[in-house]
XYZ file of C-alpha atoms in Angstrom:
176
model
C 2.319 10.785 15.324
C 4.586 12.400 12.739
C 5.405 9.922 9.612
C 7.181 10.548 6.447
C 7.121 8.304 3.242
C 10.293 7.293 1.572
C 11.314 4.746 -1.181
C 13.097 1.595 0.355
C 16.840 1.640 0.595
C 19.150 -1.087 0.632
C 19.609 -1.273 4.269
C 15.808 -1.582 5.071
C 15.614 -5.400 4.827
C 16.123 -6.118 8.594
C 13.796 -3.152 9.452
C 11.168 -4.062 6.954
C 11.129 -7.869 8.008
C 10.465 -6.518 12.328
C 7.726 -4.316 10.788
C 6.228 -7.484 8.881
C 6.250 -10.081 11.575
C 5.146 -7.987 14.128
C 2.079 -7.881 11.982
C 1.341 -10.887 10.777
C -1.670 -11.578 12.977
C -3.254 -8.683 11.469
C -1.711 -8.774 7.815
C -1.830 -12.321 7.368
C -5.621 -12.156 6.885
C -5.643 -9.998 4.107
C -2.220 -10.363 2.275
C -1.269 -13.550 1.578
C 2.663 -12.852 1.332
C 2.824 -12.026 5.019
C 2.477 -15.209 6.703
C 3.831 -16.851 9.929
C 7.041 -18.116 8.328
C 7.672 -15.127 6.929
C 11.762 -14.585 6.459
C 14.461 -12.315 6.068
C 15.196 -13.767 2.918
C 11.566 -12.535 1.639
C 12.200 -8.821 2.804
C 15.434 -8.476 1.360
C 13.975 -9.601 -2.094
C 11.148 -7.158 -1.519
C 13.448 -4.708 -1.166
C 15.518 -5.375 -4.027
C 12.500 -5.780 -6.181
C 10.881 -2.557 -4.625
C 14.689 -0.685 -5.587
C 14.421 -1.973 -9.032
C 10.754 -1.219 -9.593
C 11.248 2.570 -8.407
C 14.245 2.603 -10.934
C 12.485 1.528 -14.059
C 8.890 3.567 -13.258
C 7.125 0.254 -13.328
C 5.841 0.850 -9.411
C 6.524 2.974 -6.411
C 6.997 1.324 -3.086
C 7.318 3.524 0.014
C 8.230 2.666 3.688
C 6.052 4.335 6.046
C 8.781 5.909 8.767
C 8.187 7.344 11.996
C 9.808 10.667 12.184
C 10.915 10.500 15.635
C 12.313 7.014 16.132
C 13.050 6.104 12.376
C 11.107 2.855 12.898
C 9.375 1.512 9.505
C 5.097 1.337 10.507
C 3.975 -0.066 7.109
C 3.906 0.460 3.289
C 2.140 2.386 0.886
C 2.299 1.856 -2.912
C 1.662 2.736 -6.636
C 1.371 -0.369 -8.685
C -0.331 -1.836 -11.734
C 0.234 1.138 -13.578
C -1.325 1.879 -16.717
C 0.902 4.665 -18.331
C -1.186 5.688 -21.343
C -4.193 6.434 -19.219
C -2.018 7.836 -16.197
C -3.547 5.580 -13.902
C -2.349 3.333 -10.698
C -3.803 1.055 -8.362
C -3.073 2.382 -4.460
C -1.762 -0.236 -1.816
C -0.847 -0.022 1.977
C -0.817 -1.734 5.307
C 0.326 -0.407 8.577
C 1.842 -2.308 11.770
C -0.788 -3.575 13.983
C 0.834 -1.685 16.795
C -0.318 1.591 14.884
C -4.043 0.912 13.905
C -6.251 3.282 14.390
C -3.416 6.553 15.126
C -4.129 7.822 11.353
C -0.836 6.730 10.225
C -2.237 4.985 6.796
C -3.870 7.868 6.053
C -1.335 10.513 6.493
C 1.382 8.377 4.409
C -1.499 8.042 1.742
C -1.821 11.637 1.268
C 1.834 12.023 0.740
C 1.829 9.495 -1.614
C -1.050 10.942 -3.597
C 0.522 14.295 -3.663
C 3.960 12.461 -5.333
C 1.558 10.484 -7.512
C -0.395 13.343 -8.917
C 2.179 16.171 -8.747
C 5.756 14.616 -9.820
C 4.243 11.378 -11.464
C 1.468 13.156 -13.268
C -1.121 10.595 -12.924
C -5.007 11.416 -12.930
C -6.309 8.493 -11.239
C -5.304 6.164 -8.623
C -7.927 3.135 -7.912
C -8.077 1.356 -4.576
C -9.793 -2.195 -4.604
C -10.618 -3.736 -1.600
C -12.119 -7.000 -0.356
C -15.409 -6.321 0.605
C -15.038 -7.658 4.569
C -11.769 -6.347 5.043
C -13.220 -3.132 7.209
C -10.052 -1.414 8.070
C -8.897 -0.917 4.681
C -12.309 0.085 3.561
C -12.552 2.388 6.164
C -9.065 3.922 5.035
C -10.556 5.031 1.463
C -13.607 6.317 3.115
C -11.301 8.519 5.582
C -9.420 9.729 2.188
C -12.778 10.896 0.757
C -12.032 8.355 -1.989
C -15.120 8.189 -4.209
C -16.838 4.811 -4.029
C -17.523 3.360 -7.595
C -19.285 0.163 -6.636
C -18.383 -3.693 -6.188
C -16.634 -5.548 -9.015
C -17.285 -9.012 -9.343
C -13.995 -11.180 -9.342
C -11.852 -8.280 -9.071
C -9.116 -9.818 -6.727
C -7.935 -13.472 -6.804
C -7.390 -14.376 -3.257
C -6.669 -17.395 -1.262
C -6.936 -19.475 -4.761
C -10.152 -18.231 -5.737
C -11.715 -14.782 -7.411
C -13.608 -12.707 -4.900
C -15.588 -9.178 -5.533
C -14.276 -5.973 -4.445
C -15.205 -2.522 -3.298
C -13.825 0.004 -5.871
C -12.757 3.518 -5.197
C -11.205 6.406 -7.158
C -8.908 9.624 -6.225
C -8.417 12.334 -8.989
C -6.063 15.121 -8.734
C -8.809 17.523 -7.640
C -9.789 15.529 -4.560
C -6.475 16.452 -2.565
C -6.533 20.112 -4.334
C -4.339 19.743 -7.411
C -5.766 20.981 -10.371
């Protein structure tokens, strides 16, 4: 499958809503914002937020788009940026219908090139709940360096959880 990433556009709300709602069963386990009553208004708010954050340079949210159908297949992002240290956090999810097809890894590789080459970041961190096997597998497929388990790293479902922590630096993807 050929995919590209791109920033959110004002007219993405309906397609993003469809993408999220078709994957609630899969995503809702790990992403509290993704729930069975997810609304078009929530999708509209997310699109507005993503555009505003991009314009301010605070975070960079992308849609993953199928090049043939233009269907939104998920999202990748660099967020929780620490400009002083040129570091950011990687977030990602894909539609349930494309799990196991390499879509997420392809999209993240495009995002990493943007983060390192265009934004000048020097470190990307990935924090994943230990039981989220699919997201941990994505980090492994990226050849991210596993740096250990950090205690109480993620607050999830009203309590702190430990998370596996991985990192990527420019040299990991051939950028010096």
